Every structure is written in structure tokens, then in C-alpha cells.
Tab-separated table of C-alpha atoms in Angstrom:
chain	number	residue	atom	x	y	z
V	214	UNK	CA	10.652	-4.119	-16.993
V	215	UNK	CA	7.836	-1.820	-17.714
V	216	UNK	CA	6.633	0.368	-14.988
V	217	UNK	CA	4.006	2.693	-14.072
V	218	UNK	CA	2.961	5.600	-11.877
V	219	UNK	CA	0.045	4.774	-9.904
V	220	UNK	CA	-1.168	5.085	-6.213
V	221	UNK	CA	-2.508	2.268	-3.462
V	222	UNK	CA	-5.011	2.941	-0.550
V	223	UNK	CA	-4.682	0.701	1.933
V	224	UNK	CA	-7.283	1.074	5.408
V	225	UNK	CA	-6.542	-1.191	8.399
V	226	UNK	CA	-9.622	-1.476	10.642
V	227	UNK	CA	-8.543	-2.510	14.117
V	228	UNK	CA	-5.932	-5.346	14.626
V	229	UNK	CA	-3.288	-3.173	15.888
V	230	UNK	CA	-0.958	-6.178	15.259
V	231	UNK	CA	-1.239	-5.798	11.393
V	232	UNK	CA	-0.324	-1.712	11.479
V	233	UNK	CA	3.213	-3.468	12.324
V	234	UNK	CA	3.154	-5.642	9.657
V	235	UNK	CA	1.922	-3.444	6.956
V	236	UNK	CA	4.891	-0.914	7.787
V	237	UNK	CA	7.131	-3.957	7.548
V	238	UNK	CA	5.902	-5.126	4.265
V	239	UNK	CA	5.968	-1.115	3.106
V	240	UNK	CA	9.917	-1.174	4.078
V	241	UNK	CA	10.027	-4.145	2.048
V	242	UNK	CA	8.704	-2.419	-0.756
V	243	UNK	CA	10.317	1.345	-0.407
V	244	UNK	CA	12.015	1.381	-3.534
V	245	UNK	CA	8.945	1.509	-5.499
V	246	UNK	CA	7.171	4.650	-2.912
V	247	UNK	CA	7.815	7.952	-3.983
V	248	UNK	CA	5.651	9.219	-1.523
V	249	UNK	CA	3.420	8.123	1.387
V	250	UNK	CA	0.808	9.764	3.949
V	251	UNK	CA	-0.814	8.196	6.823
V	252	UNK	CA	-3.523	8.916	8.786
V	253	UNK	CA	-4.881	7.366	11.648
V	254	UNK	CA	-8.107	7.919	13.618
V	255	UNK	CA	-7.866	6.612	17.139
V	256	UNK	CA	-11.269	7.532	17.865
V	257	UNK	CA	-12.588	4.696	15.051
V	258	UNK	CA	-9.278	2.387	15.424
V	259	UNK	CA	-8.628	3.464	11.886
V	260	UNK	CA	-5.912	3.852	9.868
V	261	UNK	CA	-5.335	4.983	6.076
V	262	UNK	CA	-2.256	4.633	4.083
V	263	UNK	CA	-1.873	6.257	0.189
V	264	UNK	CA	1.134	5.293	-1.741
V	265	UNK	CA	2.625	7.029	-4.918
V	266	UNK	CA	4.480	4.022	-6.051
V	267	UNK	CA	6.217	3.875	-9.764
V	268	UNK	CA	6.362	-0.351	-10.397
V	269	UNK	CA	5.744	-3.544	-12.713
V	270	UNK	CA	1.998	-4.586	-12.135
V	271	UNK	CA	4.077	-7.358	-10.518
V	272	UNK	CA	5.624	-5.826	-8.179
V	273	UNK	CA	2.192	-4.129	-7.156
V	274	UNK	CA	0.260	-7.506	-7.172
V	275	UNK	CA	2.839	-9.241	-4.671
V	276	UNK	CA	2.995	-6.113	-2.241
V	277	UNK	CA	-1.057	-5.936	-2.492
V	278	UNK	CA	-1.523	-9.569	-2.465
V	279	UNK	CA	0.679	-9.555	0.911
V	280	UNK	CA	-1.083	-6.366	2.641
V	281	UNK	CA	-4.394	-7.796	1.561
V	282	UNK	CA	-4.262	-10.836	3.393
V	283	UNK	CA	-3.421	-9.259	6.922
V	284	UNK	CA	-6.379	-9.244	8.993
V	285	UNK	CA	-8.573	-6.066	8.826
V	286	UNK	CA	-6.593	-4.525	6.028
V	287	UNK	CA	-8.501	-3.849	2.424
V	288	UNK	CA	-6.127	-2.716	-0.489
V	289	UNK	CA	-6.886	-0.827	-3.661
V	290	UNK	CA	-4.845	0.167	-6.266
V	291	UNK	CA	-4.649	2.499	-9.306
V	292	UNK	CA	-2.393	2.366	-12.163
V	293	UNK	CA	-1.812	4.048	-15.393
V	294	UNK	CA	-2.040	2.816	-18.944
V	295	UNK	CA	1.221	4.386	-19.911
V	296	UNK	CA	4.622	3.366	-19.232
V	297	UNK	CA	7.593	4.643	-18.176
């Protein structure tokens, strides 16, 4: 496999039901963070997540495929061109 440094923003709007299920599809996924920071804003009912993650393009698509299909979540990632 083939896999490359990049990072993934992901900003839940609302639905407090899918913060629980994005940290469950994270934990899923852990072996591919390096690192992680979260920060929510109450006052908005907002919450932003970035990601370090080293991975296939695969393994990015299914985790971002999954996360953006919850309700009020939008995912965006960012991968290098070389490999590692």
C-alpha cells in the first residue's frame, strides 16, 4: 500500500447526535491519526475536528465518505503527492 501524509477538517453544525458518531467512526480509524485537535463552540453549536492522518487515498475516502454522510457534518481533506 502506498500512503500519504495529509490532514482532514471535518465541522459538525448542530446534531449533537452525530458528534457521537463521528468520534466513533474516528476510533474506527485511529491507526491512521497521528494527531487530532478539537474545538467546539457552544455558543454557535459548532464543532471542528483537524486530523494529521498518514493513509491509502482509500482508507481516507471510506472514513470521509462515512463522516460525510452524518447529518450536519461537511468533510475536507488534503493529501500529498508524495508517498511514503
Amino acid at each position: 500500500m502506498v500512503n500519504r501524509i495529509g490532514i482532514i477538517a471535518i465541522i459538525i453544525e448542530g446534531h449533537k447526535e452525530s458528534v457521537a458518531r463521528v468520534n466513533a467512526i474516528l476510533s474506527e480509524y485511529s491507526e491512521l491519526v497521528h494527531a487530532r485537535m478539537g474545538v467546539p463552540n457552544h455558543e454557535k453549536d459548532l464543532n471542528v475536528i483537524s486530523l494529521v492522518v498518514e493513509a491509502t487515498n482509500e482508507q481516507v475516502g471510506a472514513m470521509t465518505g462515512r463522516l460525510g454522510n452524518l447529518p450536519g457534518v461537511t468533510v475536507k481533506s488534503m493529501m500529498t503527492n508524495k508517498t511514503y
